[in-house]
Coordinates of C-alpha atoms and ligand atoms in Angstrom, one line a residue:
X1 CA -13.2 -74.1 84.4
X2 CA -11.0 -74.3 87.3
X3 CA -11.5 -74.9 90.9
X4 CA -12.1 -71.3 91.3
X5 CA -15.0 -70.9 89.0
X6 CA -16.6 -74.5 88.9
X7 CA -19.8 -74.7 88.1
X8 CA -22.4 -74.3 91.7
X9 CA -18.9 -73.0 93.4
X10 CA -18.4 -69.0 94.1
X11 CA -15.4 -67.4 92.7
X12 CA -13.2 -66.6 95.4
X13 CA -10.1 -63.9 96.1
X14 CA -6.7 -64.4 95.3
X15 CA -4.9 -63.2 98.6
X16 CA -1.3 -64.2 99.2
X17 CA -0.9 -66.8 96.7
X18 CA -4.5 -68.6 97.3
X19 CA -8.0 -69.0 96.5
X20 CA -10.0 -67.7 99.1
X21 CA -13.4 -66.8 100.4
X22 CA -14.5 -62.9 101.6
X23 CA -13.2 -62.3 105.4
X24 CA -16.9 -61.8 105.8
X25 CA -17.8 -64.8 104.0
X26 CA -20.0 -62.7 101.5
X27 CA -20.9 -63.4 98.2
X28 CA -22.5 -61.5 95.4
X29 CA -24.2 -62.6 92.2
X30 CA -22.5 -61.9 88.5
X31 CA -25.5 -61.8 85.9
X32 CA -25.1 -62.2 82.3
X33 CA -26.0 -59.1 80.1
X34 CA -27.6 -61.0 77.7
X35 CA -29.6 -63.4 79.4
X36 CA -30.4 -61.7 82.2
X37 CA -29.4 -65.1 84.6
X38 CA -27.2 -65.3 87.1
X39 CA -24.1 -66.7 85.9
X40 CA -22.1 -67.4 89.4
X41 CA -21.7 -66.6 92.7
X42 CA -18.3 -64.3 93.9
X43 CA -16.8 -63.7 97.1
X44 CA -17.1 -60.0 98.0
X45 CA -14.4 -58.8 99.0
X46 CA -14.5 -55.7 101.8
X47 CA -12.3 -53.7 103.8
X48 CA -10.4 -56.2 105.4
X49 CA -9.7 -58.2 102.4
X50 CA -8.0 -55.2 101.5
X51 CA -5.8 -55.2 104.2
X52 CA -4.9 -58.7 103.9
X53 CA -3.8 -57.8 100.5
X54 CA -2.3 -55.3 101.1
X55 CA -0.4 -56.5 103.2
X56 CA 0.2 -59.9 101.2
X57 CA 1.6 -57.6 98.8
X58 CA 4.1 -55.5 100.9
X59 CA 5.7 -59.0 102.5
X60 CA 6.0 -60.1 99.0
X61 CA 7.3 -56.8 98.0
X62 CA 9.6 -56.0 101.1
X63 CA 10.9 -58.8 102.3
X64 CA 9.8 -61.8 100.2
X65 CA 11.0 -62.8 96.4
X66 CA 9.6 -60.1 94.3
X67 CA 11.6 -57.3 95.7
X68 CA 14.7 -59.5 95.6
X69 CA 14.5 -61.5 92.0
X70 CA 16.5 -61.1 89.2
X71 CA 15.2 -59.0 86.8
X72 CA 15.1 -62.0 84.4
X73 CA 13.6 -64.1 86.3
X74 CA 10.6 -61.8 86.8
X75 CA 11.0 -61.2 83.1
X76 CA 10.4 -65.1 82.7
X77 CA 7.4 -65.3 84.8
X78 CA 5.4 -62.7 83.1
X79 CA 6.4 -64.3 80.0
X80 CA 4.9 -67.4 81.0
X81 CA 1.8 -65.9 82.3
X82 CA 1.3 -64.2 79.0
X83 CA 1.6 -67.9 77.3
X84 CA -0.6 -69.5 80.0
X85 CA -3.3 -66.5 78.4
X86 CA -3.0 -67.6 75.0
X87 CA -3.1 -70.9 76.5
X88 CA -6.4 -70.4 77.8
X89 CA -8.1 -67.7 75.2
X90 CA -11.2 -69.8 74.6
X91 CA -12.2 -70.1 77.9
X92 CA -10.7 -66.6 79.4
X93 CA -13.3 -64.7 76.1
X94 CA -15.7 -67.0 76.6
X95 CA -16.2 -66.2 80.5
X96 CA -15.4 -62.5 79.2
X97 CA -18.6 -62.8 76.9
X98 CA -21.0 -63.9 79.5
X99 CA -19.7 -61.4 82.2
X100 CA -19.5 -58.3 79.8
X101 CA -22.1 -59.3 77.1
X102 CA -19.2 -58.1 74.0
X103 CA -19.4 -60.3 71.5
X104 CA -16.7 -63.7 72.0
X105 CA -15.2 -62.3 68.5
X106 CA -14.1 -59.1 71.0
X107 CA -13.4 -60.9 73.5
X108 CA -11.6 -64.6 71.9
X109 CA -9.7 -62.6 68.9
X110 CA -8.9 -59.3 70.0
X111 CA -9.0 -58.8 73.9
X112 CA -7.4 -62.3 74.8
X113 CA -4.2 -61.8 72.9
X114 CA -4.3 -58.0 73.5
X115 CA -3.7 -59.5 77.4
X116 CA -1.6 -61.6 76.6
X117 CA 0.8 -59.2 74.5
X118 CA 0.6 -57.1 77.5
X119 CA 2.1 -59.7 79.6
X120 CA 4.9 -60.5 76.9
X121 CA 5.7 -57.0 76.0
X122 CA 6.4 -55.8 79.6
X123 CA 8.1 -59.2 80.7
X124 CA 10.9 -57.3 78.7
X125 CA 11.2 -54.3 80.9
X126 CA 12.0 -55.9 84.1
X127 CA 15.3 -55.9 82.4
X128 CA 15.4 -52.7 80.6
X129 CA 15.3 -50.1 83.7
X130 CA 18.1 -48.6 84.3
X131 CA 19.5 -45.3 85.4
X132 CA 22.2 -43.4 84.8
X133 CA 25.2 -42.1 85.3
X134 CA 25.7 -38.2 86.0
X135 CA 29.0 -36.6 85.5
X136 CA 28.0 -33.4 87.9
X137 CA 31.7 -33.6 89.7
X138 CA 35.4 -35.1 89.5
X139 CA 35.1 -35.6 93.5
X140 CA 31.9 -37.5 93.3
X141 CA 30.3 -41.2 92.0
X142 CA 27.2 -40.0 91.1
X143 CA 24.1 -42.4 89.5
X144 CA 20.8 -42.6 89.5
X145 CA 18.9 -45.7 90.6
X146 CA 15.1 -46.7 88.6
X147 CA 13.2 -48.1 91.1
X148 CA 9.4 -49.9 92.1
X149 CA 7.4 -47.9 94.1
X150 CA 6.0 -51.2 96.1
X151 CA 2.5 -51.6 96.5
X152 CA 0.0 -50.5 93.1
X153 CA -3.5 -50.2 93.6
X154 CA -5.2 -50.7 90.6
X155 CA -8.8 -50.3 90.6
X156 CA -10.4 -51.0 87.1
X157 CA -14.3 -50.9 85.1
X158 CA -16.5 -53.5 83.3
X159 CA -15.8 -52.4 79.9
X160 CA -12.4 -54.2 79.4
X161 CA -12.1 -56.1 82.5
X162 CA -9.3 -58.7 81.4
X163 CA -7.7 -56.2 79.0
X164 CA -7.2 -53.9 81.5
X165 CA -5.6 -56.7 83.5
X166 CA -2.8 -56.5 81.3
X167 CA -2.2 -52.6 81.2
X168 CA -2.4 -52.1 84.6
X169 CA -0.9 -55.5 86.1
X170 CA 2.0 -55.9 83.6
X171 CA 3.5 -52.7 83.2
X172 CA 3.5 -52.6 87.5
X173 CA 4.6 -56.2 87.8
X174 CA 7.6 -55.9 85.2
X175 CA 8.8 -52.5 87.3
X176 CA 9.1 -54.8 89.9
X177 CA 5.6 -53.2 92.2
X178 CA 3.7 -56.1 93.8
X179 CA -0.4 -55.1 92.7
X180 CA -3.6 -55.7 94.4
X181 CA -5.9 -55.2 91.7
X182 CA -10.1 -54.7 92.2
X183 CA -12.3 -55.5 89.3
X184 CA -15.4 -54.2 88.9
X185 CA -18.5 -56.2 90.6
X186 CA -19.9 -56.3 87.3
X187 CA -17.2 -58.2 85.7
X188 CA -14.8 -59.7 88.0
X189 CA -14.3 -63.1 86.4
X190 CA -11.6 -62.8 83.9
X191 CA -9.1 -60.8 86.4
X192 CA -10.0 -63.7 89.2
X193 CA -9.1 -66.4 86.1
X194 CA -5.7 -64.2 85.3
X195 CA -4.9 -64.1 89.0
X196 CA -5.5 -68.1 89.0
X197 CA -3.2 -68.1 85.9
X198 CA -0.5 -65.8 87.4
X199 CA 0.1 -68.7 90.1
X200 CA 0.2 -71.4 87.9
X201 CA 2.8 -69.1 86.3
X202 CA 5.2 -68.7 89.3
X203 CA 4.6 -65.7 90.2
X204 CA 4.9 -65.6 94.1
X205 CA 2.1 -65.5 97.1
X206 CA 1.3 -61.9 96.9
X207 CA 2.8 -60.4 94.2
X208 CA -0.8 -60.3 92.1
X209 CA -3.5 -60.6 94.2
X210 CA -7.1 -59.4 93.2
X211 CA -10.1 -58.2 94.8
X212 CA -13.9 -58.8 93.6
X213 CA -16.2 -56.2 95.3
X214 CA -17.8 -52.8 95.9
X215 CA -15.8 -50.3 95.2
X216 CA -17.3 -47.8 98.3
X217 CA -15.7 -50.3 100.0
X218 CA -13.1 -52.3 99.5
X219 CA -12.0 -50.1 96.5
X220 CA -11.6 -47.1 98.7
X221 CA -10.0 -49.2 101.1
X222 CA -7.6 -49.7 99.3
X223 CA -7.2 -45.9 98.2
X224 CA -6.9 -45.1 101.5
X225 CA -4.1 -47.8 102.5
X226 CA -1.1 -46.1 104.0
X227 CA 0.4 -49.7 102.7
X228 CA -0.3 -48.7 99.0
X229 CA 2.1 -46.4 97.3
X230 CA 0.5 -45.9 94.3
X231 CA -3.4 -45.8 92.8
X232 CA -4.3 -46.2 88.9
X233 CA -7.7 -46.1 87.7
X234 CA -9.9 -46.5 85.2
X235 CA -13.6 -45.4 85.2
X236 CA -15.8 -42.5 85.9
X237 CA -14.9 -38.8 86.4
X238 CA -16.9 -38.9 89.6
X239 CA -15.2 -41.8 90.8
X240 CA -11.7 -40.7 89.6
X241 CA -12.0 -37.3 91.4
X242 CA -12.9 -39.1 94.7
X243 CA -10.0 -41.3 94.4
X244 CA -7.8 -38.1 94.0
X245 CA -9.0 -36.4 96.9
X246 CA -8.6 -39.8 98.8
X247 CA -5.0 -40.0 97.6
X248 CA -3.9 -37.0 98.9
X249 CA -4.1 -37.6 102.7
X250 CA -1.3 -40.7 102.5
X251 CA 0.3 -38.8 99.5
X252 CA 0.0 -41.5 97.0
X253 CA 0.9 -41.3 93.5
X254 CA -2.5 -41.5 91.5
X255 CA -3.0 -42.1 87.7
X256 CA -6.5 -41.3 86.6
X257 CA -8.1 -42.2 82.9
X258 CA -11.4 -41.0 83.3
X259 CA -13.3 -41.5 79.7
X260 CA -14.2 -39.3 76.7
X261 CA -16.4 -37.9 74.2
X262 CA -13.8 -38.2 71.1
X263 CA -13.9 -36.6 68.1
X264 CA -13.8 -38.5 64.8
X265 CA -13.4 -36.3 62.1
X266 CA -14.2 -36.9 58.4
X267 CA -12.6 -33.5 55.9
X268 CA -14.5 -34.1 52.4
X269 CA -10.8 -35.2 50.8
X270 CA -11.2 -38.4 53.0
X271 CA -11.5 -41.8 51.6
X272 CA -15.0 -41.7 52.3
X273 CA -15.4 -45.8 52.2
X274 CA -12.6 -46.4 54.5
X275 CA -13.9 -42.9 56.6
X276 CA -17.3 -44.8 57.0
X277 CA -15.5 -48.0 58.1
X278 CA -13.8 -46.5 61.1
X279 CA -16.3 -44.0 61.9
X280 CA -18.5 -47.3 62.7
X281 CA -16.1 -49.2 64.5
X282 CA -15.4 -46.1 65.9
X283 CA -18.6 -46.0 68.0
X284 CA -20.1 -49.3 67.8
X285 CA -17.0 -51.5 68.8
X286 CA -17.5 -52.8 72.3
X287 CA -21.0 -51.6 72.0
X288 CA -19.8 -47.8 72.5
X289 CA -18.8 -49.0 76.4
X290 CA -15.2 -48.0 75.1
X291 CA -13.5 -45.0 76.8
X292 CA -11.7 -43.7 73.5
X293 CA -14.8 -44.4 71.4
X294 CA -15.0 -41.8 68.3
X295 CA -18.6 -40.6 70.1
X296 CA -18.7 -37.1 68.3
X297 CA -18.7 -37.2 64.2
X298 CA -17.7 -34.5 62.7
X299 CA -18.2 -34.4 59.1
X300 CA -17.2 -32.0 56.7
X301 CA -20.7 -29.9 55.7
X302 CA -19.7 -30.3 51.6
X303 CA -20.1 -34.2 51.9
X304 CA -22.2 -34.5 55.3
X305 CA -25.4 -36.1 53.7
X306 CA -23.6 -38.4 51.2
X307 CA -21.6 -39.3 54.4
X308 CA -24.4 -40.0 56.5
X309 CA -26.5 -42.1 54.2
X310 CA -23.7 -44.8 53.8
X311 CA -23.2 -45.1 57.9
X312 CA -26.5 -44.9 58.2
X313 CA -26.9 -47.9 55.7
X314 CA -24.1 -49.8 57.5
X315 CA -25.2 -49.3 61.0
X316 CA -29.3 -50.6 59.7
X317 CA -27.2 -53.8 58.4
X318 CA -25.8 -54.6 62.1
X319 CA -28.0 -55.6 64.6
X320 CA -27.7 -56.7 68.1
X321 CA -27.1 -60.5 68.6
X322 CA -26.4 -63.6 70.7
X323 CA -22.7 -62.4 71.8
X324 CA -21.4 -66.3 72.0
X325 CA -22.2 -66.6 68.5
X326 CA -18.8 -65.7 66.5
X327 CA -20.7 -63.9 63.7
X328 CA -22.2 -61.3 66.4
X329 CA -20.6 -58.0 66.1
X330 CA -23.1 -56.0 68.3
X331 CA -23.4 -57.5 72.3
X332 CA -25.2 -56.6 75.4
X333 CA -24.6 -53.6 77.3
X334 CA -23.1 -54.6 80.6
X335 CA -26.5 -53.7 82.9
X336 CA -30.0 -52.8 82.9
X337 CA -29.2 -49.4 84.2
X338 CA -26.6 -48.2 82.1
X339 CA -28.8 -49.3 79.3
X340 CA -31.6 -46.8 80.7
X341 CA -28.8 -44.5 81.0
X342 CA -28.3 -45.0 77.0
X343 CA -31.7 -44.8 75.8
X344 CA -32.6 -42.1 78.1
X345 CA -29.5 -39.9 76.0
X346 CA -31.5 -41.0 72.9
X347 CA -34.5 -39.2 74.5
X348 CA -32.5 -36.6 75.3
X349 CA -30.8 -35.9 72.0
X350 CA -34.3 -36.1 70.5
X351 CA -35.6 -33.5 73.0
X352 CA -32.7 -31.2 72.2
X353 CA -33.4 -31.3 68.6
X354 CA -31.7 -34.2 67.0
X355 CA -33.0 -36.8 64.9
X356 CA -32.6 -39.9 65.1
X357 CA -31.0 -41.5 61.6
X358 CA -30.3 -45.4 62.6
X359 CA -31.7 -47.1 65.6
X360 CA -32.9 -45.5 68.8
X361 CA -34.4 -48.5 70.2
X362 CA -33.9 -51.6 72.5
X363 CA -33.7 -54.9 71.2
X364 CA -33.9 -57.7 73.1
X365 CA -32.5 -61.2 71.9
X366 CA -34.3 -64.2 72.2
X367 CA -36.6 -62.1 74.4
X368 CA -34.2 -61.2 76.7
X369 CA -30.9 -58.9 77.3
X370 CA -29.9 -55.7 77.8
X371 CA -28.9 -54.6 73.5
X372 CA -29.5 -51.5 72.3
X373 CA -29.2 -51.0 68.3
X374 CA -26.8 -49.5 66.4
X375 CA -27.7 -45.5 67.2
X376 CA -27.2 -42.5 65.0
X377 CA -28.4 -39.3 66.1
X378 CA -27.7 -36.4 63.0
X379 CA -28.7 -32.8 63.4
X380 CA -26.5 -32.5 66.5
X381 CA -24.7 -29.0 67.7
X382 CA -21.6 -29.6 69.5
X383 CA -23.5 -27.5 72.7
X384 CA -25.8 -30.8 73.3
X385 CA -25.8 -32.8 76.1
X386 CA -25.4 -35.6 73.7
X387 CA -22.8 -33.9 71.9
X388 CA -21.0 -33.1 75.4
X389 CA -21.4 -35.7 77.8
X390 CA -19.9 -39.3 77.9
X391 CA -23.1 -41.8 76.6
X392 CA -21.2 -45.2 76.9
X393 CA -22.9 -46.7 74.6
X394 CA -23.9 -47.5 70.8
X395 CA -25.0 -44.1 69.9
X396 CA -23.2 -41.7 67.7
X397 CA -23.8 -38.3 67.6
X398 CA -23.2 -36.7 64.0
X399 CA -21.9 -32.9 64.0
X400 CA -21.1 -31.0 60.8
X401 CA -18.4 -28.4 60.2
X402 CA -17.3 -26.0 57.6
X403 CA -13.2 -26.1 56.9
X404 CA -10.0 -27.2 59.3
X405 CA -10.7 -24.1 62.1
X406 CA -14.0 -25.3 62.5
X407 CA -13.3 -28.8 63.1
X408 CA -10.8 -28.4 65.2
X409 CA -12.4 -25.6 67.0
X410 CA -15.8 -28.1 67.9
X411 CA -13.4 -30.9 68.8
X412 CA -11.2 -28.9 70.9
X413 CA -14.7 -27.5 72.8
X414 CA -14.9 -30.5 75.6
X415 CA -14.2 -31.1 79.4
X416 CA -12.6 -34.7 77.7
X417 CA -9.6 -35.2 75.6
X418 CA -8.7 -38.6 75.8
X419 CA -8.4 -39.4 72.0
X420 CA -9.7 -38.4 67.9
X421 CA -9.2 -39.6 64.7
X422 CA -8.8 -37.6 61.8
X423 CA -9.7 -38.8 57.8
X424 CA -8.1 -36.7 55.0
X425 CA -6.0 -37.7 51.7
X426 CA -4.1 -34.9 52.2
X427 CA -0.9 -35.7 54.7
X428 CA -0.1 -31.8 55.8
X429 CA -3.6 -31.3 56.7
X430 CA -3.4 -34.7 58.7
X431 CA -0.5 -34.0 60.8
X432 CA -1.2 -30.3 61.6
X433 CA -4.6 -31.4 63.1
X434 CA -3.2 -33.8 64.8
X435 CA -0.9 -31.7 66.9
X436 CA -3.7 -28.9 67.4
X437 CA -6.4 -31.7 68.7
X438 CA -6.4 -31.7 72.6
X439 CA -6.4 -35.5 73.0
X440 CA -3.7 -38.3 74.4
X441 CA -4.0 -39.7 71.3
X442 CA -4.6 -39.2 67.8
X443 CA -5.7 -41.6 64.9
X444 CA -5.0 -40.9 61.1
X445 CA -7.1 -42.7 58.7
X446 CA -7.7 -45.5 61.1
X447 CA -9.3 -45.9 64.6
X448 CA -9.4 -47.5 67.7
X449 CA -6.2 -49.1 67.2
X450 CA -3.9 -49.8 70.3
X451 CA -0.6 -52.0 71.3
X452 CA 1.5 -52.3 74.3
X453 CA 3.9 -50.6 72.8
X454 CA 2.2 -47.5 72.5
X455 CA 1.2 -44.9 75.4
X456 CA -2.5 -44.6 76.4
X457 CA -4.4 -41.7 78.3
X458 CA -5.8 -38.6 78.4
X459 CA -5.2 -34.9 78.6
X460 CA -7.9 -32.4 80.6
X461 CA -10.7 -34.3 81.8
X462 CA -10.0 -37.3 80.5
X463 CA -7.6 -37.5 83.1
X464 CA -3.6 -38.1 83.6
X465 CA -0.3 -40.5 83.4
X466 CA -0.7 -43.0 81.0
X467 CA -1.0 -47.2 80.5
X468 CA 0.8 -48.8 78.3
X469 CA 4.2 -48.2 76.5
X470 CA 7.4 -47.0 78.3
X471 CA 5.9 -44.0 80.0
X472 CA 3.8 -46.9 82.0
X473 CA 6.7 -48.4 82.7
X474 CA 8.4 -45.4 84.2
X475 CA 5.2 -44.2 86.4
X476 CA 5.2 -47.6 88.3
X477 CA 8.9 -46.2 89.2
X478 CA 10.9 -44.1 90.7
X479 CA 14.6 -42.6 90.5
X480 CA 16.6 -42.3 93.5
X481 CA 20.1 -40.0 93.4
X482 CA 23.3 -41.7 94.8
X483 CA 25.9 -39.6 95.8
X484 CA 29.3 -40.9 96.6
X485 CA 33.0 -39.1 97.2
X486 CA 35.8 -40.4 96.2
X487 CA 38.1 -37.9 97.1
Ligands
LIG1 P1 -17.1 -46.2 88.2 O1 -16.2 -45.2 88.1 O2 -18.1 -46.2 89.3 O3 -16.3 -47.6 88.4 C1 -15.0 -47.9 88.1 C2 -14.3 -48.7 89.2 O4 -14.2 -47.9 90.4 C3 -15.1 -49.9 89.6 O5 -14.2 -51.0 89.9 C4 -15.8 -49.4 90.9 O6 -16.3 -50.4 91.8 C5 -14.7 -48.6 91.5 N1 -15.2 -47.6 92.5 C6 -16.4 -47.0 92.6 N2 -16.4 -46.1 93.7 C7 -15.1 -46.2 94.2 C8 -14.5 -45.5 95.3 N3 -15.2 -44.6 96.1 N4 -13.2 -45.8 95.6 C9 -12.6 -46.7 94.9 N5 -13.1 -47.4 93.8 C10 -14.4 -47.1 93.5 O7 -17.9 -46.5 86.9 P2 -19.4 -47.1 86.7 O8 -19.2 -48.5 86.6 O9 -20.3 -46.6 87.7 O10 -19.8 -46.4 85.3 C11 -20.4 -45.1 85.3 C12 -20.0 -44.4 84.1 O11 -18.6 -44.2 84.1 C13 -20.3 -45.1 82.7 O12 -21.6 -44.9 82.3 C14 -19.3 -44.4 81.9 O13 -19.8 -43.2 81.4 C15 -18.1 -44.2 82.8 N6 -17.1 -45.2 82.7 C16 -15.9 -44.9 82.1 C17 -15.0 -45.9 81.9 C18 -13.7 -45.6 81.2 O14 -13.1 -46.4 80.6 N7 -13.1 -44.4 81.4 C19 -15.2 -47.2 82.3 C20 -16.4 -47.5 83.0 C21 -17.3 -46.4 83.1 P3 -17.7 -51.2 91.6 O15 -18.3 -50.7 90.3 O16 -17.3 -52.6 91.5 O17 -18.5 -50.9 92.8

């Protein structure tokens, strides 16, 4: 623990290089999912905090170091902050675990690194953007210039709160953008720890400062801050179409990834062990609070009941546990009400006419905790709410179809199209589905698989722009066109 989050001590802002308490001097409580206790206290950040930020973060970016380093130098720092990470993993997953309630095995093995690559991969764009060079005219010098846009606003959820850290802060720090970044008040500890990290680092006062706090207020704040010249997001539809409308009056750039309901679809040539494998993870990785989560089966009709028996079998054997133990593979949800929210989509699926084939049910641990078990619903026609609408949580919804038009016909008919995984032997089949699903990304016989490397986000109402790979690099920048004479 660090000074910041010692035991009996709130967690404070990071504003301008230091640890600091609300302008208000308000705190508010972070619980543990699984527990139900309070784990700490948090300074709660509000308008002015913003502003402070904000402006933090344009001195940094205008006149201090940031905006004048070498590219290799800011290439060194986030380097480092990625070691510092790795450096810390145990205790980074283990706070992770007792904000979030995922299991530490998430949260040590796979988050924790997944930051930290984040941090290493983009350290090596701060020296890879360049423009070019336009031969439009013998009488004129011509270029182009890739640029920072200044300030990013990046406002992120509890589902991933340290992972998304790293695909917001990185790709934005390595173009060169100062950030003010706002967790969600259900899990602000990790990003408060990473900004604590980032100054141990080097990086300067200001350059990564981050928020804890409502978002109605300090997260539209910022939104709203003629100082910020660009939003991303991260959370719900609602949210993300508010922050678009909010955006337009300073006419700030805005990238929104707003969720799915992704299909996962099994054709009967699949590998049907492997097929059962990542439908599972599919869903009930992260405890289904995971945006691209395959939410929507669809399962070819000739092999739909020997297909159902085996997840069904698998998802009985997995039941909700202590998420600090490393065996646990199931975790808390993050909060009491989006486990109502859950269980009452159970209902709903019921009431609509699905059955329930695994689960269904909450199940507290050691008495206590917001779990939910592993939940499949069968029976389901692509037209019900629980077939349509983003659950966020461990309930799969099983949908069958009758040949390739069908499938992608059902997975195509969604508001969402953030991702889908397809599972079939045969390689043609693969690829042509692949380029008629409607999704920012599609998995072949394998799901849920991601790396800094490669873009992430969504098409229709999953939302646009994308984290992650060199497109994320290039929407934290801009190109400016030099014209000179020589004649
Ligand atoms: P929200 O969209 O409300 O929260 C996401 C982030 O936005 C949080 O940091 C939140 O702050 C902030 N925020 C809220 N209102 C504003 C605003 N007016 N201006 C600026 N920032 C704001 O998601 P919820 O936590 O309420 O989750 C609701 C549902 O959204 C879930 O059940 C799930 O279906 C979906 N969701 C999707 C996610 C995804 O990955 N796409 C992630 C999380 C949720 P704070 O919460 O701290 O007040």
């Amino acid at each position: 623990m660090t000074d910041t989050l010692a035991p009996g001590k709130p967690a404070k802002l990071i504003i301008d290089g230091k640890a600091v308490d609300a302008a208000s001097g308000e705190t508010f409580t972070t619980w543990n999912p699984a527990t139900e206790e309070p784990i700490c206290e948090v300074a709660k950040a509000g308008p002015e905090d913003a502003n402070r930020a904000v402006q933090a973060a344009r001195a940094a970016y205008d006149s201090g170091p940031w905006g004048r380093m070498r590219p290799a130098e800011r290439q060194r720092l986030l380097w480092k902050l990625g070691d510092l990470i790795l450096e810390h993993a145990d205790e980074i997953g283990r706070l992770e675990t007792l904000d979030n309630g995922k299991p530490i095995f998430e949260s040590r093995q796979i988050d924790a690194p997944m930051v930290a690559n984040c941090f290493h991969y983009f350290s090596g764009w701060a020296t890879k953007l360049t423009g070019d060079t336009v031969p439009v005219n013998p009488a004129f010098f011509t270029y182009t210039l890739r640029e920072p846009l200044g300030v990013v606003g990046a406002i992120i959820p509890w589902n991933f709160p340290m992972i998304m850290v790293g695909w917001k802060a990185a790709p934005a720090l390595a173009a060169g953008n100062c950030v003010v970044l706002k967790p969600a008040q259900e899990t602000p500890l990790t990003a408060v720890r990473i900004g604590e990290l980032a100054l141990e680092a080097g990086l300067p006062p200001g350059v990564l400062n981050i928020l804890p706090g409502p978002g109605s207020s300090v997260g539209a704040a910022l939104v709203k801050h003629p100082g910020v010249d660009k939003i991303t997001f991260t959370g719900s539809t609602e949210v993300g179409k508010q922050i678009m409308r909010d955006c337009a009056d300073t006419v700030k750039k805005v990238t929104l990834e707003l969720g799915g309901k992704s299909p996962n679809i099994v054709f009967a040539d699949a590998d049907l062990d492997a097929a059962v494998r990542g439908a599972y993870n599919g869903i009930f990785y992260g405890k289904g609070e995971v945006c691209a989560a395959g939410s929507r089966l669809l399962v070819e009709k000739s092999i739909h009941d020997e297909f159902l028996a085996k997840l069904v079998e698998r998802a009985q054997k997995v039941q909700p546990a202590d998420p600090l133990d490393p065996k646990t593979r199931l975790g808390a949800l993050v909060n009491e009400s989006q486990m109502k929210k859950v269980l009452g989509y159970v209902e709903t699926g019921v009431s609509e006419g699905a059955t329930i084939a695994a689960g269904g049910k909450r199940r507290p641990v050691n008495g206590k905790g917001w779990f939910v078990e592993a939940t499949v619903l069968s029976g389901v026609s692509n037209s019900m709410r629980v077939a349509q609408e983003e659950i966020f949580g461990p309930v799969l919804a099983v949908i069958p179809f009758d040949g390739v038009d069908d499938a992608v016909t059902k997975a195509n008919d969604i508001f969402y199209g953030l991702a889908s995984g397809v599972w079939t032997r045969d390689v043609k089949k693969a690829h042509l589905v692949a380029r008629r699903l409607a999704a920012g990304t599609v998995w072949i016989n394998t799901y849920n698989f991601y790396d800094p490397g490669m873009p992430f986000g969504g098409v229709k109402g999953s939302g646009f722009g994308r984290d992650l790979g060199a497109d994320s690099v290039r929407e934290y920048s801009q190109v400016k066109s030099v014209w000179t004479s020589i004649e």
